[in-house]
Amino acid sequence: MAFQILLNFFLAFLWMFLQNSFKGKDFFIGYILGLLIIFGLRRFFNSRFYLLRAAAVLNLVYIFIKELLLANWAVFKVILKPKLDMKPGIFAMSTTLETKWEVTVLANLITLTPGTFVIDVSSDNKILYIHAMDVPDVEEAIDGIRNSFEKAILEVSK
Amino acid sequence: MTEIINVFAGIFIAIGALLSLVTALGILRLPDVYTRNHAASKGSTLGVMSVLLGAFLYFYTLDGDYNSRLILAIVFIFITSPVAGHLISRAAYNTGIPMWEKSVLDELKDKEKHEKDGLKREKQ
């Protein structure tokens, strides 16, 4: 992916040299043209067309912000409830993510999810230990994490 | 136009202050380290972030000063505060701070067993 971006920059500079004009405008036009060329030649690269991956990263940022807002609303409700009747607890969840940065991003996302945060990660990065504000719906929470976050992170890394 | 942005800045700062207040109430009310950490790591993150965003918008409309340091501060807080919450609660667990007596589940105490035989519950 980094190689495709670098190649795109190189093509943009090539365009500037061909025009013999070195302004931000020419760089931008060259970058768009280079993008079209890379899109046309995408089957010669090992990884995906890099804009797809950039879109996946933007999707991840959107999920981060949305979860932060929802989490604050959930904490707000628990704190301002007159009776303290939540049932906290720690549950374990196995993850299919492999590299370290994927697990780190997943842990950060879980920490910002309503009612959960990560206490510990097993030494082989396979099991996350999550403290939840309300335990009874553990399976539901695990499913939710699997379907939304793990999928979004895998979309970035594949 | 600048008036509208000013109103937005005011709203952001008010929401941030409100969230910080609720976080402080949560730290007073909730029973143990872990649940307090829920309040502290989420509430204060968004609270401080929206105060900073309000300040950014205010100075932007006041004298057109595009202060990128405030944006950077927002990003830094967003990245670091969940990690800080995680580290504090992990340190608390490893030094043996007990959970609230009404807690219903603790699977972290089986950590060594999980590492040896894998997580059993998933197969049932």
mmCIF file of C-alpha atoms in Angstrom:
data_model
loop_
_atom_site.group_PDB
_atom_site.id
_atom_site.type_symbol
_atom_site.label_atom_id
_atom_site.label_comp_id
_atom_site.label_asym_id
_atom_site.label_seq_id
_atom_site.Cartn_x
_atom_site.Cartn_y
_atom_site.Cartn_z
ATOM 1 C CA MET A 1 0.000 0.000 0.000
ATOM 2 C CA ALA A 2 2.807 2.404 0.908
ATOM 3 C CA PHE A 3 4.429 1.542 -2.409
ATOM 4 C CA GLN A 4 1.307 2.576 -4.335
ATOM 5 C CA ILE A 5 1.138 5.927 -2.531
ATOM 6 C CA LEU A 6 4.823 6.544 -3.205
ATOM 7 C CA LEU A 7 4.309 5.683 -6.860
ATOM 8 C CA ASN A 8 1.379 8.072 -6.997
ATOM 9 C CA PHE A 9 3.565 10.888 -5.611
ATOM 10 C CA PHE A 10 6.267 10.030 -8.149
ATOM 11 C CA LEU A 11 3.750 10.229 -11.006
ATOM 12 C CA ALA A 12 2.528 13.586 -9.714
ATOM 13 C CA PHE A 13 6.104 14.940 -9.723
ATOM 14 C CA LEU A 14 6.593 13.504 -13.213
ATOM 15 C CA TRP A 15 3.521 15.458 -14.350
ATOM 16 C CA MET A 16 4.922 18.648 -12.803
ATOM 17 C CA PHE A 17 8.201 18.159 -14.662
ATOM 18 C CA LEU A 18 6.354 17.485 -17.924
ATOM 19 C CA GLN A 19 4.364 20.708 -17.489
ATOM 20 C CA ASN A 20 7.482 22.626 -16.390
ATOM 21 C CA SER A 21 5.258 24.278 -13.789
ATOM 22 C CA PHE A 22 5.734 23.667 -10.063
ATOM 23 C CA LYS A 23 2.589 24.752 -8.293
ATOM 24 C CA GLY A 24 0.255 23.001 -5.891
ATOM 25 C CA LYS A 25 -2.387 22.967 -8.618
ATOM 26 C CA ASP A 26 -0.171 20.983 -11.008
ATOM 27 C CA PHE A 27 0.733 18.550 -8.258
ATOM 28 C CA PHE A 28 -2.961 17.993 -7.594
ATOM 29 C CA ILE A 29 -3.778 17.391 -11.273
ATOM 30 C CA GLY A 30 -0.802 15.040 -11.581
ATOM 31 C CA TYR A 31 -1.906 13.193 -8.467
ATOM 32 C CA ILE A 32 -5.409 12.634 -9.892
ATOM 33 C CA LEU A 33 -3.978 11.452 -13.224
ATOM 34 C CA GLY A 34 -1.542 9.141 -11.402
ATOM 35 C CA LEU A 35 -4.463 7.797 -9.393
ATOM 36 C CA LEU A 36 -6.258 6.911 -12.648
ATOM 37 C CA ILE A 37 -3.120 5.188 -13.965
ATOM 38 C CA ILE A 38 -2.686 3.168 -10.770
ATOM 39 C CA PHE A 39 -6.366 2.241 -10.874
ATOM 40 C CA GLY A 40 -5.941 1.066 -14.448
ATOM 41 C CA LEU A 41 -2.886 -1.012 -13.561
ATOM 42 C CA ARG A 42 -4.217 -2.357 -10.253
ATOM 43 C CA ARG A 43 -3.960 -6.030 -11.225
ATOM 44 C CA PHE A 44 -0.166 -5.774 -11.347
ATOM 45 C CA PHE A 45 0.135 -4.893 -7.645
ATOM 46 C CA ASN A 46 0.236 -7.417 -4.829
ATOM 47 C CA SER A 47 -2.110 -5.495 -2.504
ATOM 48 C CA ARG A 48 -5.495 -3.903 -3.132
ATOM 49 C CA PHE A 49 -6.027 -0.553 -4.830
ATOM 50 C CA TYR A 50 -5.003 1.758 -1.999
ATOM 51 C CA LEU A 51 -8.055 4.039 -2.004
ATOM 52 C CA LEU A 52 -10.162 1.087 -0.822
ATOM 53 C CA ARG A 53 -7.905 0.748 2.178
ATOM 54 C CA ALA A 54 -8.036 4.487 2.830
ATOM 55 C CA ALA A 55 -11.834 4.257 2.783
ATOM 56 C CA ALA A 56 -11.661 1.413 5.315
ATOM 57 C CA VAL A 57 -9.480 3.577 7.599
ATOM 58 C CA LEU A 58 -12.002 6.427 7.362
ATOM 59 C CA ASN A 59 -14.774 3.971 8.222
ATOM 60 C CA LEU A 60 -12.792 2.921 11.310
ATOM 61 C CA VAL A 61 -12.403 6.549 12.418
ATOM 62 C CA TYR A 62 -16.151 7.046 11.983
ATOM 63 C CA ILE A 63 -16.855 3.970 14.142
ATOM 64 C CA PHE A 64 -14.443 5.306 16.796
ATOM 65 C CA ILE A 65 -16.258 8.637 17.063
ATOM 66 C CA LYS A 66 -19.737 7.089 16.999
ATOM 67 C CA GLU A 67 -18.825 4.607 19.742
ATOM 68 C CA LEU A 68 -17.331 7.401 21.861
ATOM 69 C CA LEU A 69 -20.607 9.323 21.739
ATOM 70 C CA LEU A 70 -22.707 6.221 22.503
ATOM 71 C CA ALA A 71 -20.369 5.220 25.351
ATOM 72 C CA ASN A 72 -20.710 8.612 26.975
ATOM 73 C CA TRP A 73 -24.480 8.429 26.760
ATOM 74 C CA ALA A 74 -24.433 4.982 28.404
ATOM 75 C CA VAL A 75 -22.102 6.073 31.226
ATOM 76 C CA PHE A 76 -24.210 9.203 31.691
ATOM 77 C CA LYS A 77 -27.316 7.080 32.252
ATOM 78 C CA VAL A 78 -25.616 4.711 34.718
ATOM 79 C CA ILE A 79 -24.160 7.541 36.810
ATOM 80 C CA LEU A 80 -27.305 9.620 36.996
ATOM 81 C CA LYS A 81 -29.594 6.663 37.768
ATOM 82 C CA PRO A 82 -30.819 6.950 41.373
ATOM 83 C CA LYS A 83 -30.222 3.239 42.134
ATOM 84 C CA LEU A 84 -26.871 1.511 41.579
ATOM 85 C CA ASP A 85 -28.210 -1.737 40.113
ATOM 86 C CA MET A 86 -25.633 -2.569 37.469
ATOM 87 C CA LYS A 87 -23.916 -5.969 37.517
ATOM 88 C CA PRO A 88 -20.227 -5.469 36.726
ATOM 89 C CA GLY A 89 -17.861 -8.315 35.927
ATOM 90 C CA ILE A 90 -14.927 -9.470 33.832
ATOM 91 C CA PHE A 91 -15.405 -11.755 30.859
ATOM 92 C CA ALA A 92 -12.941 -13.283 28.430
ATOM 93 C CA MET A 93 -13.205 -13.004 24.677
ATOM 94 C CA SER A 94 -11.062 -14.741 22.101
ATOM 95 C CA THR A 95 -10.057 -12.764 19.054
ATOM 96 C CA THR A 96 -9.028 -13.810 15.572
ATOM 97 C CA LEU A 97 -6.822 -10.772 14.959
ATOM 98 C CA GLU A 98 -3.142 -11.552 14.710
ATOM 99 C CA THR A 99 -0.737 -8.643 14.453
ATOM 100 C CA LYS A 100 -0.001 -6.410 17.420
ATOM 101 C CA TRP A 101 -1.397 -3.196 15.963
ATOM 102 C CA GLU A 102 -4.696 -4.878 15.123
ATOM 103 C CA VAL A 103 -5.098 -6.095 18.706
ATOM 104 C CA THR A 104 -4.146 -2.634 20.019
ATOM 105 C CA VAL A 105 -6.733 -0.917 17.845
ATOM 106 C CA LEU A 106 -9.361 -3.478 18.852
ATOM 107 C CA ALA A 107 -8.563 -2.940 22.557
ATOM 108 C CA ASN A 108 -8.847 0.826 22.152
ATOM 109 C CA LEU A 109 -12.169 0.450 20.336
ATOM 110 C CA ILE A 110 -13.530 -1.830 23.053
ATOM 111 C CA THR A 111 -12.437 0.654 25.719
ATOM 112 C CA LEU A 112 -14.471 3.336 23.984
ATOM 113 C CA THR A 113 -17.517 1.069 23.556
ATOM 114 C CA PRO A 114 -20.516 1.585 25.841
ATOM 115 C CA GLY A 115 -19.998 -0.243 29.133
ATOM 116 C CA THR A 116 -16.826 -2.190 28.392
ATOM 117 C CA PHE A 117 -13.083 -1.763 28.702
ATOM 118 C CA VAL A 118 -10.088 -4.022 28.378
ATOM 119 C CA ILE A 119 -8.266 -5.010 31.573
ATOM 120 C CA ASP A 120 -5.755 -7.525 30.296
ATOM 121 C CA VAL A 121 -4.538 -9.266 27.163
ATOM 122 C CA SER A 122 -3.183 -12.800 27.299
ATOM 123 C CA SER A 123 0.491 -13.187 26.434
ATOM 124 C CA ASP A 124 -0.224 -14.775 23.031
ATOM 125 C CA ASN A 125 -2.599 -11.924 22.041
ATOM 126 C CA LYS A 126 -5.452 -14.411 21.586
ATOM 127 C CA ILE A 127 -7.721 -13.599 24.554
ATOM 128 C CA LEU A 128 -8.895 -10.201 25.729
ATOM 129 C CA TYR A 129 -10.189 -9.776 29.291
ATOM 130 C CA ILE A 130 -12.941 -7.202 29.295
ATOM 131 C CA HIS A 131 -14.572 -5.502 32.273
ATOM 132 C CA ALA A 132 -18.224 -4.801 31.564
ATOM 133 C CA MET A 133 -20.644 -2.545 33.400
ATOM 134 C CA ASP A 134 -23.514 -5.002 32.835
ATOM 135 C CA VAL A 135 -22.503 -8.616 32.429
ATOM 136 C CA PRO A 136 -25.763 -10.561 31.779
ATOM 137 C CA ASP A 137 -25.593 -9.906 28.051
ATOM 138 C CA VAL A 138 -22.003 -11.104 27.549
ATOM 139 C CA GLU A 139 -22.649 -13.176 24.465
ATOM 140 C CA GLU A 140 -24.486 -10.306 22.872
ATOM 141 C CA ALA A 141 -21.623 -7.919 23.571
ATOM 142 C CA ILE A 142 -19.083 -10.378 22.151
ATOM 143 C CA ASP A 143 -21.149 -10.815 19.009
ATOM 144 C CA GLY A 144 -21.482 -7.072 18.615
ATOM 145 C CA ILE A 145 -17.718 -6.576 18.933
ATOM 146 C CA ARG A 146 -17.026 -9.386 16.483
ATOM 147 C CA ASN A 147 -19.430 -8.176 13.845
ATOM 148 C CA SER A 148 -18.611 -4.492 13.874
ATOM 149 C CA PHE A 149 -15.052 -3.899 15.107
ATOM 150 C CA GLU A 150 -13.181 -7.010 14.090
ATOM 151 C CA LYS A 151 -14.729 -6.837 10.653
ATOM 152 C CA ALA A 152 -13.808 -3.176 10.215
ATOM 153 C CA ILE A 153 -10.218 -3.822 11.346
ATOM 154 C CA LEU A 154 -9.870 -6.846 9.056
ATOM 155 C CA GLU A 155 -11.150 -4.694 6.215
ATOM 156 C CA VAL A 156 -8.193 -2.360 6.777
ATOM 157 C CA SER A 157 -5.539 -5.038 7.067
ATOM 158 C CA LYS A 158 -6.477 -7.455 4.303
ATOM 159 C CA MET B 1 -22.094 33.150 9.956
ATOM 160 C CA THR B 2 -19.565 33.933 12.683
ATOM 161 C CA GLU B 3 -22.446 34.245 15.135
ATOM 162 C CA ILE B 4 -23.612 30.736 14.278
ATOM 163 C CA ILE B 5 -20.123 29.322 14.805
ATOM 164 C CA ASN B 6 -19.885 31.212 18.085
ATOM 165 C CA VAL B 7 -23.111 29.605 19.259
ATOM 166 C CA PHE B 8 -21.690 26.213 18.316
ATOM 167 C CA ALA B 9 -18.507 26.968 20.263
ATOM 168 C CA GLY B 10 -20.610 27.839 23.295
ATOM 169 C CA ILE B 11 -22.612 24.631 22.966
ATOM 170 C CA PHE B 12 -19.465 22.518 22.695
ATOM 171 C CA ILE B 13 -17.898 24.127 25.768
ATOM 172 C CA ALA B 14 -21.123 23.731 27.768
ATOM 173 C CA ILE B 15 -21.420 20.056 26.802
ATOM 174 C CA GLY B 16 -17.784 19.469 27.700
ATOM 175 C CA ALA B 17 -18.215 21.084 31.099
ATOM 176 C CA LEU B 18 -21.385 19.070 31.720
ATOM 177 C CA LEU B 19 -19.641 15.807 30.789
ATOM 178 C CA SER B 20 -16.727 16.611 33.092
ATOM 179 C CA LEU B 21 -19.185 17.293 35.907
ATOM 180 C CA VAL B 22 -20.951 13.983 35.332
ATOM 181 C CA THR B 23 -17.578 12.225 35.284
ATOM 182 C CA ALA B 24 -16.704 13.765 38.648
ATOM 183 C CA LEU B 25 -20.072 12.660 40.032
ATOM 184 C CA GLY B 26 -19.418 9.180 38.688
ATOM 185 C CA ILE B 27 -16.040 8.975 40.412
ATOM 186 C CA LEU B 28 -17.768 9.913 43.676
ATOM 187 C CA ARG B 29 -20.753 7.586 43.264
ATOM 188 C CA LEU B 30 -19.535 4.380 41.659
ATOM 189 C CA PRO B 31 -18.415 1.612 44.021
ATOM 190 C CA ASP B 32 -14.986 0.320 42.897
ATOM 191 C CA VAL B 33 -11.886 1.138 40.854
ATOM 192 C CA TYR B 34 -13.093 -0.584 37.719
ATOM 193 C CA THR B 35 -16.508 1.014 37.423
ATOM 194 C CA ARG B 36 -15.011 4.411 38.301
ATOM 195 C CA ASN B 37 -12.573 3.823 35.484
ATOM 196 C CA HIS B 38 -15.513 3.463 33.099
ATOM 197 C CA ALA B 39 -16.636 6.961 34.007
ATOM 198 C CA ALA B 40 -13.159 8.472 34.022
ATOM 199 C CA SER B 41 -11.852 7.018 30.785
ATOM 200 C CA LYS B 42 -14.932 7.759 28.674
ATOM 201 C CA GLY B 43 -16.601 10.814 30.144
ATOM 202 C CA SER B 44 -13.543 12.952 30.615
ATOM 203 C CA THR B 45 -12.166 12.061 27.170
ATOM 204 C CA LEU B 46 -15.189 13.416 25.347
ATOM 205 C CA GLY B 47 -15.557 16.278 27.839
ATOM 206 C CA VAL B 48 -12.024 17.609 27.352
ATOM 207 C CA MET B 49 -12.230 16.992 23.604
ATOM 208 C CA SER B 50 -15.375 19.043 23.186
ATOM 209 C CA VAL B 51 -14.035 21.876 25.378
ATOM 210 C CA LEU B 52 -10.939 22.006 23.167
ATOM 211 C CA LEU B 53 -13.081 21.940 20.028
ATOM 212 C CA GLY B 54 -15.186 24.801 21.377
ATOM 213 C CA ALA B 55 -12.051 26.837 22.156
ATOM 214 C CA PHE B 56 -10.719 26.121 18.663
ATOM 215 C CA LEU B 57 -13.938 27.327 17.010
ATOM 216 C CA TYR B 58 -14.083 30.428 19.237
ATOM 217 C CA PHE B 59 -10.567 31.615 18.407
ATOM 218 C CA TYR B 60 -11.107 30.726 14.750
ATOM 219 C CA THR B 61 -14.103 33.052 14.464
ATOM 220 C CA LEU B 62 -12.727 35.712 16.836
ATOM 221 C CA ASP B 63 -9.573 36.559 14.875
ATOM 222 C CA GLY B 64 -9.275 33.909 12.162
ATOM 223 C CA ASP B 65 -6.501 32.207 14.113
ATOM 224 C CA TYR B 66 -6.328 28.611 12.888
ATOM 225 C CA ASN B 67 -4.717 27.024 15.928
ATOM 226 C CA SER B 68 -3.643 23.562 14.814
ATOM 227 C CA ARG B 69 -2.183 22.783 18.249
ATOM 228 C CA LEU B 70 -5.714 22.435 19.637
ATOM 229 C CA ILE B 71 -6.577 19.900 16.916
ATOM 230 C CA LEU B 72 -3.398 17.967 17.729
ATOM 231 C CA ALA B 73 -4.294 18.042 21.425
ATOM 232 C CA ILE B 74 -7.721 16.571 20.610
ATOM 233 C CA VAL B 75 -6.105 13.737 18.653
ATOM 234 C CA PHE B 76 -3.522 13.050 21.375
ATOM 235 C CA ILE B 77 -6.159 12.886 24.109
ATOM 236 C CA PHE B 78 -8.323 10.638 21.947
ATOM 237 C CA ILE B 79 -5.434 8.206 21.481
ATOM 238 C CA THR B 80 -3.914 8.236 24.983
ATOM 239 C CA SER B 81 -6.804 8.317 27.424
ATOM 240 C CA PRO B 82 -8.220 4.824 26.761
ATOM 241 C CA VAL B 83 -4.697 3.436 27.124
ATOM 242 C CA ALA B 84 -4.291 5.241 30.438
ATOM 243 C CA GLY B 85 -7.584 3.783 31.679
ATOM 244 C CA HIS B 86 -6.503 0.310 30.607
ATOM 245 C CA LEU B 87 -3.136 0.583 32.375
ATOM 246 C CA ILE B 88 -4.624 1.880 35.625
ATOM 247 C CA SER B 89 -7.225 -0.881 35.833
ATOM 248 C CA ARG B 90 -4.669 -3.542 34.892
ATOM 249 C CA ALA B 91 -2.297 -2.332 37.602
ATOM 250 C CA ALA B 92 -5.218 -2.340 40.058
ATOM 251 C CA TYR B 93 -6.149 -5.912 39.158
ATOM 252 C CA ASN B 94 -2.584 -7.184 39.372
ATOM 253 C CA THR B 95 -2.074 -5.674 42.835
ATOM 254 C CA GLY B 96 -5.205 -7.485 43.997
ATOM 255 C CA ILE B 97 -7.711 -4.680 44.413
ATOM 256 C CA PRO B 98 -11.065 -6.464 44.872
ATOM 257 C CA MET B 99 -14.057 -5.801 42.662
ATOM 258 C CA TRP B 100 -17.375 -4.580 44.020
ATOM 259 C CA GLU B 101 -19.101 -7.336 46.006
ATOM 260 C CA LYS B 102 -22.101 -7.317 43.674
ATOM 261 C CA SER B 103 -19.926 -8.201 40.672
ATOM 262 C CA VAL B 104 -21.192 -11.341 39.007
ATOM 263 C CA LEU B 105 -18.336 -12.749 36.945
ATOM 264 C CA ASP B 106 -14.527 -12.860 37.007
ATOM 265 C CA GLU B 107 -12.913 -14.868 34.238
ATOM 266 C CA LEU B 108 -9.558 -13.119 34.556
ATOM 267 C CA LYS B 109 -8.690 -15.234 37.608
ATOM 268 C CA ASP B 110 -8.514 -18.266 35.283
ATOM 269 C CA LYS B 111 -5.937 -16.572 33.108
ATOM 270 C CA GLU B 112 -3.223 -19.236 33.474
ATOM 271 C CA LYS B 113 -5.700 -22.000 32.702
ATOM 272 C CA HIS B 114 -6.889 -20.207 29.579
ATOM 273 C CA GLU B 115 -3.335 -19.777 28.378
ATOM 274 C CA LYS B 116 -2.684 -23.477 28.807
ATOM 275 C CA ASP B 117 -5.873 -25.011 27.343
ATOM 276 C CA GLY B 118 -7.398 -22.152 25.362
ATOM 277 C CA LEU B 119 -10.758 -20.549 26.042
ATOM 278 C CA LYS B 120 -13.314 -23.269 26.754
ATOM 279 C CA ARG B 121 -16.561 -21.324 26.834
ATOM 280 C CA GLU B 122 -16.408 -20.590 23.111
ATOM 281 C CA LYS B 123 -16.887 -24.242 22.196
ATOM 282 C CA GLN B 124 -19.998 -24.943 24.269
#
